[in-house]
Coordinates of C-alpha atoms and ligand atoms in Angstrom, one line a residue:
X1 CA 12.3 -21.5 -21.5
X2 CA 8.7 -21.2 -22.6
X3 CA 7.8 -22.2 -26.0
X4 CA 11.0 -21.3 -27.0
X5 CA 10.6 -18.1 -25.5
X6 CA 13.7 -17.2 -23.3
X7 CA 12.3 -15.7 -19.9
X8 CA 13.9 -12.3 -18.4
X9 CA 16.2 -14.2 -15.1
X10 CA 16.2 -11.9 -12.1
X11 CA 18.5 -11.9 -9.1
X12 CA 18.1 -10.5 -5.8
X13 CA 20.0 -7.8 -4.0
X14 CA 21.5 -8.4 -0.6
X15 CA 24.6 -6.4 0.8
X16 CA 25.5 -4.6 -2.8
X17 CA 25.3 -8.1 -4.4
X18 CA 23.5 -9.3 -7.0
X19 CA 22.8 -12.7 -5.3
X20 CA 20.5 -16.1 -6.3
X21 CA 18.5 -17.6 -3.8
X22 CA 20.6 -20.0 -1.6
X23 CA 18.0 -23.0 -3.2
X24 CA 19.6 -21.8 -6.2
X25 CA 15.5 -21.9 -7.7
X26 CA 13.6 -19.7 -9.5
X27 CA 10.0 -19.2 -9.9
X28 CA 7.6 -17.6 -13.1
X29 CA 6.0 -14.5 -12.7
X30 CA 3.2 -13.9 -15.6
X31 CA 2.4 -11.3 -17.7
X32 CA -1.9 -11.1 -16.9
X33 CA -2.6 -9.8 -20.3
X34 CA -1.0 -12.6 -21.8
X35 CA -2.0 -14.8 -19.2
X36 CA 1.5 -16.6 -19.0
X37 CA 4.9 -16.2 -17.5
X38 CA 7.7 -13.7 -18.3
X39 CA 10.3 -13.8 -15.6
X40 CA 12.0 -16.3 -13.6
X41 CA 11.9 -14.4 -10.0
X42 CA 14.6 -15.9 -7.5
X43 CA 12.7 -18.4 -5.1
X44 CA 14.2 -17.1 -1.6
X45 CA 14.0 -18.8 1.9
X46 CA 14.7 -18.3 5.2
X47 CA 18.6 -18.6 4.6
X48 CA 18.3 -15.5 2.3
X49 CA 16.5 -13.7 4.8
X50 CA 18.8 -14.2 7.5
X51 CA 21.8 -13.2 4.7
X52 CA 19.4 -10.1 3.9
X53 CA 18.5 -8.8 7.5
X54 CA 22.1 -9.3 8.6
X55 CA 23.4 -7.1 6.1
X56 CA 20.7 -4.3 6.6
X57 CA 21.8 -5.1 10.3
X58 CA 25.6 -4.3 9.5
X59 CA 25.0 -1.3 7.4
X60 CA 22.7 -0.1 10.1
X61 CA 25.9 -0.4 12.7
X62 CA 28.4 -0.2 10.8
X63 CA 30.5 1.2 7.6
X64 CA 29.5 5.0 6.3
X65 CA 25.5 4.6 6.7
X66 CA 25.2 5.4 10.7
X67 CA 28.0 7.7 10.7
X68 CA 26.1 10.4 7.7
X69 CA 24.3 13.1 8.6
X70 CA 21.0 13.5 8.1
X71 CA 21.6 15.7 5.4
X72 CA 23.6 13.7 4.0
X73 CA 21.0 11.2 4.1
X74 CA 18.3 13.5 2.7
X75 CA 20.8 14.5 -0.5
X76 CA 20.8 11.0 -1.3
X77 CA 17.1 10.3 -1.0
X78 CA 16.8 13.3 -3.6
X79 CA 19.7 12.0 -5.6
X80 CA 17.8 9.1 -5.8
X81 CA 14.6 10.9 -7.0
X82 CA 16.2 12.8 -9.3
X83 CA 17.0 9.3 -11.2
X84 CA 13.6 8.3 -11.0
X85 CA 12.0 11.1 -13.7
X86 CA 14.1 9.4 -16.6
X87 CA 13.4 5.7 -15.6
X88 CA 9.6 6.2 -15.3
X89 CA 8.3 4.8 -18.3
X90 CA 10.3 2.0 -18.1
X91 CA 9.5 1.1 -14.5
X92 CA 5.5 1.1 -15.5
X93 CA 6.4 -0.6 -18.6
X94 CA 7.6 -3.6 -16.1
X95 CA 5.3 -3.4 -13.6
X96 CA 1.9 -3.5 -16.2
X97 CA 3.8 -6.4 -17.5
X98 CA 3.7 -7.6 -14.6
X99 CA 1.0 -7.0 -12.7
X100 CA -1.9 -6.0 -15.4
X101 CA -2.5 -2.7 -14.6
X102 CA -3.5 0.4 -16.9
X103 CA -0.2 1.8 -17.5
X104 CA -2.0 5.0 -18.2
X105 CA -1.9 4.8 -14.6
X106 CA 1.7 3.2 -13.6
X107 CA 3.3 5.4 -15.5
X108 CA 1.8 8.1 -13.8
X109 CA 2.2 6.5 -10.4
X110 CA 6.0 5.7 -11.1
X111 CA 6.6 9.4 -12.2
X112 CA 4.9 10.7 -8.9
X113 CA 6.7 8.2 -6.8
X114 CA 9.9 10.5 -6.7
X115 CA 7.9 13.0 -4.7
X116 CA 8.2 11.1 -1.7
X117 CA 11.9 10.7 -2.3
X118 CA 12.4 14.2 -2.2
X119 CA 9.5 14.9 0.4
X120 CA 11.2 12.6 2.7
X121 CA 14.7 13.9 1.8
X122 CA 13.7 17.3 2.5
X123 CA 12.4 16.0 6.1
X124 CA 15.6 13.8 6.7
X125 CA 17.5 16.9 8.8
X126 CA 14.2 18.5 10.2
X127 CA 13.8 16.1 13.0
X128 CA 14.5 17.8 16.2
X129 CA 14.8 16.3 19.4
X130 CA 13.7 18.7 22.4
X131 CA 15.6 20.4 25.3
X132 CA 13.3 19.9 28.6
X133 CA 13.0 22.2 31.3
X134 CA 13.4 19.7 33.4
X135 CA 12.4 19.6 37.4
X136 CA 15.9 19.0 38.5
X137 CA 18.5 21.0 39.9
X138 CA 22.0 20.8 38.1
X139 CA 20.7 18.9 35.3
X140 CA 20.4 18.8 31.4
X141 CA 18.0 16.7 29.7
X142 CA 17.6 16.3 26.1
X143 CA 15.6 13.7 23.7
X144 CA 17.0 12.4 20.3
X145 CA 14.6 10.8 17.9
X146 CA 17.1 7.6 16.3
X147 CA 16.6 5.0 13.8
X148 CA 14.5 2.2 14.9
X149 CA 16.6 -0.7 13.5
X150 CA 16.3 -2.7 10.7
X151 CA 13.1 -2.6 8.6
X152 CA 11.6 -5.0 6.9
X153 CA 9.4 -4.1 4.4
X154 CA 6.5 -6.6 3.1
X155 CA 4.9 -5.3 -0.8
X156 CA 2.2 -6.0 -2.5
X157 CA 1.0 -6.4 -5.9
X158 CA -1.2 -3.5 -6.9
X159 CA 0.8 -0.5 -6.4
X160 CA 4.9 -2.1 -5.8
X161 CA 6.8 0.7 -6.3
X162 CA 4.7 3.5 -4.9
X163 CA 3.9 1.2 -2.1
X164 CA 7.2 0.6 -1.8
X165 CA 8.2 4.2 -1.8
X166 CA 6.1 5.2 1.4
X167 CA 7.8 2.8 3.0
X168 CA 11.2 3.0 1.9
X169 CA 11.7 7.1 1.7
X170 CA 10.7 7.5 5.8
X171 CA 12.9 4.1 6.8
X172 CA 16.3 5.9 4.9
X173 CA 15.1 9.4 5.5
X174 CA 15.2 8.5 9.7
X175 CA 18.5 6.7 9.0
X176 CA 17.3 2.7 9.3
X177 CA 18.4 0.5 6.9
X178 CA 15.6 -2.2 5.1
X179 CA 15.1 -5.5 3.8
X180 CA 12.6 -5.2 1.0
X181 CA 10.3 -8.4 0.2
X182 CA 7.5 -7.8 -2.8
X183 CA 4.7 -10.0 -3.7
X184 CA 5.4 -13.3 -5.4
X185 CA 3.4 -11.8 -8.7
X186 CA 5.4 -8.3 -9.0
X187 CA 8.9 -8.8 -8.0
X188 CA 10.5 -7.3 -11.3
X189 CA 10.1 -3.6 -10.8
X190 CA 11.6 -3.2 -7.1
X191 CA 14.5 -5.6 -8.9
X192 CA 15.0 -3.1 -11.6
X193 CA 14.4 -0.1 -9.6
X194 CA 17.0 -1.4 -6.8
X195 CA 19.8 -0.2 -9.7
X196 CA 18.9 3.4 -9.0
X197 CA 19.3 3.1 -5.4
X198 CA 22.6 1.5 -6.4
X199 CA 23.7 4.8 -8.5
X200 CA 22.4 7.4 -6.3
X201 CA 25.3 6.1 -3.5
X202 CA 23.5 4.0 -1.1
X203 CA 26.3 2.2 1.0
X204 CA 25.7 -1.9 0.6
X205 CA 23.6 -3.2 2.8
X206 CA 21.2 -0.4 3.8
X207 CA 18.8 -1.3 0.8
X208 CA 18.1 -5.2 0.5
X209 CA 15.7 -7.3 -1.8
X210 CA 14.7 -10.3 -1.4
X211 CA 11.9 -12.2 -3.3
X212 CA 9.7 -15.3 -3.0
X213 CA 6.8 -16.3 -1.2
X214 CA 5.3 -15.2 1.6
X215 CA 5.6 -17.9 4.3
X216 CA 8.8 -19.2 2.7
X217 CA 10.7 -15.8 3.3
X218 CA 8.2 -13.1 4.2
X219 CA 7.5 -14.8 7.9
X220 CA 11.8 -15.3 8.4
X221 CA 12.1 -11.9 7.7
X222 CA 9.2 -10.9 10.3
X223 CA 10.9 -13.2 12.6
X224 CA 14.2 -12.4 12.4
X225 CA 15.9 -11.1 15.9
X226 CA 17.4 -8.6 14.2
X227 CA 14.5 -7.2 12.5
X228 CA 12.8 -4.1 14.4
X229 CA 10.1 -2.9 12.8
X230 CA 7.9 -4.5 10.4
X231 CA 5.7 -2.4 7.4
X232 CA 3.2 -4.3 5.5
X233 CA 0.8 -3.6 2.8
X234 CA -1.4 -6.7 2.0
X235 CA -4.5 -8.5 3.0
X236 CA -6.1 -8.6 6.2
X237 CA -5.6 -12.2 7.0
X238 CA -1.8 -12.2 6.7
X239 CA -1.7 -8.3 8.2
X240 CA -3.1 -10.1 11.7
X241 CA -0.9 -13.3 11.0
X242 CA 2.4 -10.8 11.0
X243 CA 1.3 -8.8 13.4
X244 CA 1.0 -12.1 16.0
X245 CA 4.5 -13.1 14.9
X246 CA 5.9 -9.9 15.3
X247 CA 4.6 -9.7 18.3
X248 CA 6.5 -12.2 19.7
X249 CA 9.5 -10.0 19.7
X250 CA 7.7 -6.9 20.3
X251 CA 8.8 -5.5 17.0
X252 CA 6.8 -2.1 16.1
X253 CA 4.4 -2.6 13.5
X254 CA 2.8 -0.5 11.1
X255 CA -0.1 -2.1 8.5
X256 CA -2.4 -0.9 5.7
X257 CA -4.5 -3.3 5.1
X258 CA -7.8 -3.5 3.3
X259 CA -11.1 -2.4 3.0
X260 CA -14.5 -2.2 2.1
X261 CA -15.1 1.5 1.5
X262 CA -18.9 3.8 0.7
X263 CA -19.0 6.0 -1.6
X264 CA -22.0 7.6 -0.3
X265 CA -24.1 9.9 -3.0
X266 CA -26.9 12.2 -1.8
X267 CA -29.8 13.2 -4.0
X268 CA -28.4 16.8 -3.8
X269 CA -24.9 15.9 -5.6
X270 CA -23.9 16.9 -9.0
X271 CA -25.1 13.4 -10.1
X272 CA -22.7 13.4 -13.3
X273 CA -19.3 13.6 -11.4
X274 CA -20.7 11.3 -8.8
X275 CA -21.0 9.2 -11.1
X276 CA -17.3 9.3 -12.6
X277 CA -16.2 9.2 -8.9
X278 CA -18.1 5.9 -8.1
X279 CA -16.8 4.3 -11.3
X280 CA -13.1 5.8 -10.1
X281 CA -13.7 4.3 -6.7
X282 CA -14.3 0.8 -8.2
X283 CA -13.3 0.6 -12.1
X284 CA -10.3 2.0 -12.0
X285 CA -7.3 -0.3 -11.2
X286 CA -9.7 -3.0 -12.2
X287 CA -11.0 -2.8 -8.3
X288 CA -7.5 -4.3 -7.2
X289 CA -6.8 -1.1 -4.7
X290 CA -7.1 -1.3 -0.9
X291 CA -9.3 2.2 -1.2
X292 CA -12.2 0.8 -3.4
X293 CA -15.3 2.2 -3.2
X294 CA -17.1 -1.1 -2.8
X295 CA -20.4 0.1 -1.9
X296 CA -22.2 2.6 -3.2
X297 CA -24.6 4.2 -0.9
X298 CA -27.2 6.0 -2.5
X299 CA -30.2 7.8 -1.1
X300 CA -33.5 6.2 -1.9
X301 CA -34.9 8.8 -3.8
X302 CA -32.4 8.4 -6.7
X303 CA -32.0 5.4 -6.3
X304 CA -33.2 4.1 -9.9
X305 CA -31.9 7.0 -12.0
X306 CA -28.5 7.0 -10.5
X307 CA -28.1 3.2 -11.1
X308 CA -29.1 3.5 -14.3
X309 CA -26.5 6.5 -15.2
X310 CA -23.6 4.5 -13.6
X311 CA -24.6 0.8 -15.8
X312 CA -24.8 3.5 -19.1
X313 CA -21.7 4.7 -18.3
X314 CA -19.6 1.1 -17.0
X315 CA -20.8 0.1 -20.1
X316 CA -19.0 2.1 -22.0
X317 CA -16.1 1.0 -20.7
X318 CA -13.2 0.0 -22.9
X319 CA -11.7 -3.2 -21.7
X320 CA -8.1 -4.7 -22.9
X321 CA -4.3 -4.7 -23.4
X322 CA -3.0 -2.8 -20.2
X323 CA -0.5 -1.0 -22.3
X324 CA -3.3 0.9 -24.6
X325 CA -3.6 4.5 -23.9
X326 CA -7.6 3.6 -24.8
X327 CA -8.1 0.9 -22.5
X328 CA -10.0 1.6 -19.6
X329 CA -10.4 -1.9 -17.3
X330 CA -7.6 -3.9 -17.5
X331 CA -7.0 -7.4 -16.1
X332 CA -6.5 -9.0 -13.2
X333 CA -3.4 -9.4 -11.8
X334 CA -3.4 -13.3 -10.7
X335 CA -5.1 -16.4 -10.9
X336 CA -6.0 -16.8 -7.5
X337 CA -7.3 -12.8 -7.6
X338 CA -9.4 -14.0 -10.5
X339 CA -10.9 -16.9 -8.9
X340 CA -11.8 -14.8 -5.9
X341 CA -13.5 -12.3 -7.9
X342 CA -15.4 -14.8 -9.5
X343 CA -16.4 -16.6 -6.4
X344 CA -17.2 -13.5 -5.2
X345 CA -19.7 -12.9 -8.3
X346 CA -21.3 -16.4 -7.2
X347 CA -21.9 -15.8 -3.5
X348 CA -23.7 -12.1 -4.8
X349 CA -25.8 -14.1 -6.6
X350 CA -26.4 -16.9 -3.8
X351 CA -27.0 -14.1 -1.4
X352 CA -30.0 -12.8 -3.6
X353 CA -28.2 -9.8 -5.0
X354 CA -28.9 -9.0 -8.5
X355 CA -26.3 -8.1 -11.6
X356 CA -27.4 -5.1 -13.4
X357 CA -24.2 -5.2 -14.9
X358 CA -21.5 -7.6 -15.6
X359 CA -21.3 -10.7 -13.4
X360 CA -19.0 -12.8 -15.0
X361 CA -15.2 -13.3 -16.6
X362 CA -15.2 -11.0 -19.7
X363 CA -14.5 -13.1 -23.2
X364 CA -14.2 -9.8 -25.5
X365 CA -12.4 -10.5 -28.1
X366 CA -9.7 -8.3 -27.5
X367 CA -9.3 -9.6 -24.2
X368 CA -7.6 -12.6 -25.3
X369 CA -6.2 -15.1 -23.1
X370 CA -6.1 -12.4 -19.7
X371 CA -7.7 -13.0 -16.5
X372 CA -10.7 -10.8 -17.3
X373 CA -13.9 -9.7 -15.0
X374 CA -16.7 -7.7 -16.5
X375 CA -17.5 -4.5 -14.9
X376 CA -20.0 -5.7 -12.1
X377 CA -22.6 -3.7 -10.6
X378 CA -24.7 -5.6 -8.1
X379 CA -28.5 -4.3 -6.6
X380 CA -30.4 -5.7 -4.1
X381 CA -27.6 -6.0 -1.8
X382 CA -28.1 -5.3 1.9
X383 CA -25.2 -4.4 4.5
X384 CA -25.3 -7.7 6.2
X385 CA -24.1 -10.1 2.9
X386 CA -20.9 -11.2 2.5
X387 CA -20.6 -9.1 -0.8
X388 CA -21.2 -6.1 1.4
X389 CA -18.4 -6.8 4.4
X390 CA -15.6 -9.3 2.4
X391 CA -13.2 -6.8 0.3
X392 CA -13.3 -8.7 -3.3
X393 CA -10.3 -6.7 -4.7
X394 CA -11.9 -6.4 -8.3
X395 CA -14.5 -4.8 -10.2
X396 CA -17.7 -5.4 -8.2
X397 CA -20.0 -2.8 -7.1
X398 CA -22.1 -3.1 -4.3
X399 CA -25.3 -0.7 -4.1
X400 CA -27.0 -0.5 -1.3
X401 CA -29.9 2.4 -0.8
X402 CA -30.0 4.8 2.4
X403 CA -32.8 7.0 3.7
X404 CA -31.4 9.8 5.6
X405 CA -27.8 11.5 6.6
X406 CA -28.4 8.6 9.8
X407 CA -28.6 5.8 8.1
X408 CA -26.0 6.8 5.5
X409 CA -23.7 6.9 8.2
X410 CA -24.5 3.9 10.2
X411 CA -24.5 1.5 6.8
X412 CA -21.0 2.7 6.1
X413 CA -19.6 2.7 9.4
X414 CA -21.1 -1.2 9.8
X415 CA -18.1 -3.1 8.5
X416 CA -14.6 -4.4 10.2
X417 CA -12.8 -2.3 7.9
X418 CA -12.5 2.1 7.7
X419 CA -9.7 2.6 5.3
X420 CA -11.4 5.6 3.2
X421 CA -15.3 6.6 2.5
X422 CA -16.3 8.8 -0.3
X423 CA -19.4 11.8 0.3
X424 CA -20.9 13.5 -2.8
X425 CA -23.5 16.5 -1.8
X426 CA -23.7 20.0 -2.3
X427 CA -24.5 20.6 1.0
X428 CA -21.2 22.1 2.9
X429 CA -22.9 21.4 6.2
X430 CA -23.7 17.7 5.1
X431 CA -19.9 17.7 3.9
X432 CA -18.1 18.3 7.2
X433 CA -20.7 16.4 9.5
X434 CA -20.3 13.5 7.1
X435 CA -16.4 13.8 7.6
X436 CA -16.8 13.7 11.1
X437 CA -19.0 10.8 11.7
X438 CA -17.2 8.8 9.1
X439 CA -14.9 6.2 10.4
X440 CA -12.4 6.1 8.1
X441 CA -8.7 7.1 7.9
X442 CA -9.2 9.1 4.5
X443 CA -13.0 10.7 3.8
X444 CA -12.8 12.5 -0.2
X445 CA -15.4 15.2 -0.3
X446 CA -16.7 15.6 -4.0
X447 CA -13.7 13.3 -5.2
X448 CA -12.3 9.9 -4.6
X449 CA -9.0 8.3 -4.7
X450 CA -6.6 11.0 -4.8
X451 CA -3.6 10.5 -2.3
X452 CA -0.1 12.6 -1.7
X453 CA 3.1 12.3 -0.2
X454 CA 2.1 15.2 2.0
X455 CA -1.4 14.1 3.6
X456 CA -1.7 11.1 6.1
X457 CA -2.7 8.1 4.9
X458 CA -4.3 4.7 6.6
X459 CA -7.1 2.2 8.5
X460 CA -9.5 2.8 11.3
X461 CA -10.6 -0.5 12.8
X462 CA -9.1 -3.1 11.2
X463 CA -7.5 -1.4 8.0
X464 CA -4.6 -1.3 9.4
X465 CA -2.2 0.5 12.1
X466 CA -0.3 3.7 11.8
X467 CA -0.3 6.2 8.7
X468 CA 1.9 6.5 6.1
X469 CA 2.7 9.9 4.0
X470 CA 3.1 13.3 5.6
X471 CA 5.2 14.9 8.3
X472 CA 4.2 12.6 11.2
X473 CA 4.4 9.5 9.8
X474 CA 8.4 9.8 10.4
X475 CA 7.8 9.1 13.7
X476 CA 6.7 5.6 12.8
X477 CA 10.7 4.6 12.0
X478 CA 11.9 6.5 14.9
X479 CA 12.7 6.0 19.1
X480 CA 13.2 8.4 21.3
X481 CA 15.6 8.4 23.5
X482 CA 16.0 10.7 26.7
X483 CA 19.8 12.0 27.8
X484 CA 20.4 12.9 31.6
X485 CA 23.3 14.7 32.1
X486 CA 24.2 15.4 35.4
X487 CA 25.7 18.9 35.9
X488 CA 26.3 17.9 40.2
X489 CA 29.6 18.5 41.8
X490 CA 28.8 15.3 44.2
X491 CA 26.4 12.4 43.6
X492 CA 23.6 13.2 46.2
X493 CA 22.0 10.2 48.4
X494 CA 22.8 7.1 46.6
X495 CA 19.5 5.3 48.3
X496 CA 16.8 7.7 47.0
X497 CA 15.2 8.0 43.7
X498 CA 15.7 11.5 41.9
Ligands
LIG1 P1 -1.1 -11.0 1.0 O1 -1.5 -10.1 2.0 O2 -1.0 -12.5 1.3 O3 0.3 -10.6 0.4 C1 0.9 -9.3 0.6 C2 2.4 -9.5 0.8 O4 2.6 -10.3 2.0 C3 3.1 -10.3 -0.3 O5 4.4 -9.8 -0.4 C4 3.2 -11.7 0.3 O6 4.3 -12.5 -0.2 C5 3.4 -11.4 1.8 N1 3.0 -12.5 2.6 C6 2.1 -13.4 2.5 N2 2.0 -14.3 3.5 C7 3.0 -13.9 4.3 C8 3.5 -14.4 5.6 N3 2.9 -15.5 6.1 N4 4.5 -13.8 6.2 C9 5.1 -12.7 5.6 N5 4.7 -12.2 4.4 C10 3.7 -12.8 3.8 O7 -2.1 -10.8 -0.3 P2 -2.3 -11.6 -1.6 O8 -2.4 -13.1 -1.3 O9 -1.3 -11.2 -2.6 O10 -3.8 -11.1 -2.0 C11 -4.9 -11.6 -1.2 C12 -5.9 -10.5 -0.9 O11 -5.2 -9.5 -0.2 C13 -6.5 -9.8 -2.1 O12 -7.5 -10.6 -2.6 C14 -6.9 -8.5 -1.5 O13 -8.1 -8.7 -0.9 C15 -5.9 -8.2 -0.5 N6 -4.8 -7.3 -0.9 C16 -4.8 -6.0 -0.3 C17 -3.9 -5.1 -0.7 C18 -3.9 -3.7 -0.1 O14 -3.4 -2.8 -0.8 N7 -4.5 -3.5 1.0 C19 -2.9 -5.4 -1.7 C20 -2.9 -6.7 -2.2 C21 -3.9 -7.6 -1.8
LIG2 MG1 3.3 -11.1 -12.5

């Protein structure tokens, strides 16, 4: 109860059950707008992870799951898409309650999600293993591409279903099963949306949720002997500190972690969509995406005008209640987010950078009691501060002037991170040597932040491991295995290697 206020109780999902935590506790998740809680979110441990990975590991090895075809994996998967279409409003509806975000753009993001459902659905019977021509005389060798195991799945906050989708629709389309576990602050969407895997005919067991926090239940799941592959989304920090555990066991790993992306703008790009693309790269989502464009690089020469048509136009921007079709910046998702930003904000300023925008929490009126940040635009900054090479995760612009196509491209290649990089020119040659000396998993051309289920996605450096969307990615949830069948009347020389 809050202020009389009855909170919506969640449970998690583990084997087809609707299940409490074995602690039998519960913790809030808040609403950011209203800057309290909502939910009460099940608070799981390392008994619920062991409960959750040894049901995915039963319906992995036993009961209908391994014994369907691949197509009849894939019709699923698209059964399951088909129910997402009517749900979509309602799934952004929870997740900007949850998590702050525009809903302009969730409920966009939750209608596209189904794509990868049937992308993936579609793919489930088009992986072929090979025939070899092998070397050997009376002999038939063959490879089959099976399931990796049990995956666990680790969400985070910004993005929880899609995120969860990328993940999800390759795992069941290659025929593992998978423990789900989302962030402590958006748990309540992948709980709702779990009913729809439910309906769509999913035997128990091969989905599984389970919530709470990160060390209490995220590292048990990484941990777990039966667990085989581990997918995370997240920071950095706890992207190395899984991938050391999971190490431990060997377990594959893939990671997308975060980033501190350019946005690089020539004097010879259409400087009024450049504009609208840096804000995109940095406004939009309130700077809480892994793909930010961070800093902006501009070239020396319009230096001054460009800054001063991206502060007229960030100021314009409408700030407020997440669900408003007019609000353009919403808040921050969590306290600890906001406090970073802010910090953030003070080490700019410590470093010598200057705000010619923004620069502190935002007390509009209609942003009530929310965990608000001004749209920040700092100048003066060079490569080497913090504020260049940290990833904030909020609304703070970083601009940082180049001379030449050189130096454009040695600024933005000198971070840790290369998770995406943003060129604006008019120049096709410029365009397609920029994309090649880029280090980055994703380089948008003229635009910035646009992603699909059919076109690779991940880090260079340390953004991450693997990719995620498109036809190869499969492969991350797969093993191969090579059969040797012996086609010999007699077993030749048992002493000798063949
Ligand atoms: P986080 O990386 O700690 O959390 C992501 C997920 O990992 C959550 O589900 C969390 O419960 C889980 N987790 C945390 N510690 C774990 C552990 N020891 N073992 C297993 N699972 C664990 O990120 P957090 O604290 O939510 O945000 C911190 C920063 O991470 C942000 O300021 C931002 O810079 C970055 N971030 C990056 C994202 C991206 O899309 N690349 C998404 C969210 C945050
Ligand atoms: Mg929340």
């Amino acid at each position: 109860m809050d202020g009389g206020v009855e909170l919506t109780k969640y449970r998690m999902w583990i084997g087809g059950e609707w299940v409490e935590a074995a602690s039998g506790e519960h913790f809030p998740s808040d609403n950011p707008f209203l800057g309290k809680p909502w939910a009460l979110i099940p608070k799981g441990g390392a008994e619920d992870a062991d409960r959750a990975v040894r049901a995915a590991h039963r319906a992995l090895t036993s009961g209908p799951w391994p014994k369907m075809t691949a197509s009849q994996r894939g019709a699923l998967l698209r059964r399951l898409a088909d129910l997402i279409g009517p749900e979509a409003t309602r799934l952004a509806q929870i997740e900007v309650r949850d998590n702050g975000k525009l809903y302009a753009e969730m409920s966009a993001q939750t209608a596209y999600m189904a794509q990868w459902y049937y992308y993936f659905g579609g793919l489930a019977d088009k992986i072929e293993g090979s025939v070899i021509p092998i070397d050997k005389p009376d002999t038939f060798n063959y490879t089959r591409h099976e399931p990796i195991g049990v995956v666990v799945a680790i969400i985070p906050w910004n993005s929880p279903l899609l995120l969860t989708a990328w993940k999800l629709a390759p795992a069941l389309a290659a025929g593992c099963t998978v423990v789900l576990k989302p962030s402590e602050y958006t748990s309540a969407s992948l709980l709702e949306f779990v009913r729809l895997i439910e309906q769509a005919g999913f035997p128990p067991g091969v989905v599984n949720v389970v919530t709470g926090f990160g060390a209490d239940v995220g590292m048990p799941l990484v941990e777990h002997p039966l667990t085989a592959k581990v997918a995370f989304t997240g920071s950095d920090r706890t992207g190395q500190l899984i991938y050391q555990h999971a190490a431990k066991g060997l377990k594959r790993v893939s990671m997308e972690l975060g980033g501190k992306s350019p946005n690089i703008v020539f004097d010879d790009a259409e400087l009024d969509n450049a504009v609208k693309g840096v804000i995109s790269g940095i406004f939009a989502a309130t700077g809480q995406t892994c793909i930010a464009g961070s800093r902006l690089l501009v070239q020396r020469s319009i230096h001054d005008q460009f800054v001063e048509k991206l502060v007229a136009f960030a100021k314009t921007a409408r700030m407020g209640d997440p669900m408003s079709l007019e609000t353009q910046v919403g808040p921050v998702t969590n306290p600890p987010q906001f406090r970073k930003i802010l910090d953030y904000i003070d080490i700019a300023r410590n470093e010598g950078a200057t705000a010619a925008l923004g620069g502190a929490r935002a007390t509009r009126p209609e942003c009530g009691q929310g965990w608000f940040v001004e749209p920040t635009i700092f100048t003066g900054v060079k490569n080497s501060m913090r504020i260049a090479q940290e990833e904030v995760f909020g609304p703070v612009l970083s601009v940082i002037p180049f001379e030449d196509d050189d130096e454009a491209i040695a600024i933005g290649n000198d971070v840790v991170f290369g998770l995406a990089a943003g060129v604006w020119t008019q120049s096709m040659r410029r365009a397609f040597r920029m994309s090649e000396r880029l280090q980055a998993g994703t380089v948008w051309v003229n635009t910035y932040r646009a992603v699909s289920y059919l076109s690779p996605f991940g880090g260079y450096k340390r953004s991450g491991i693997g990719r995620e969307s498109g036809q190869e990615m499969i492969q991350e949830y797969l093993q191969t295995k090579s059969v040797w069948i012996s086609l010999a009347t007699e077993v030749p020389n048992p002493f000798v290697i063949r």
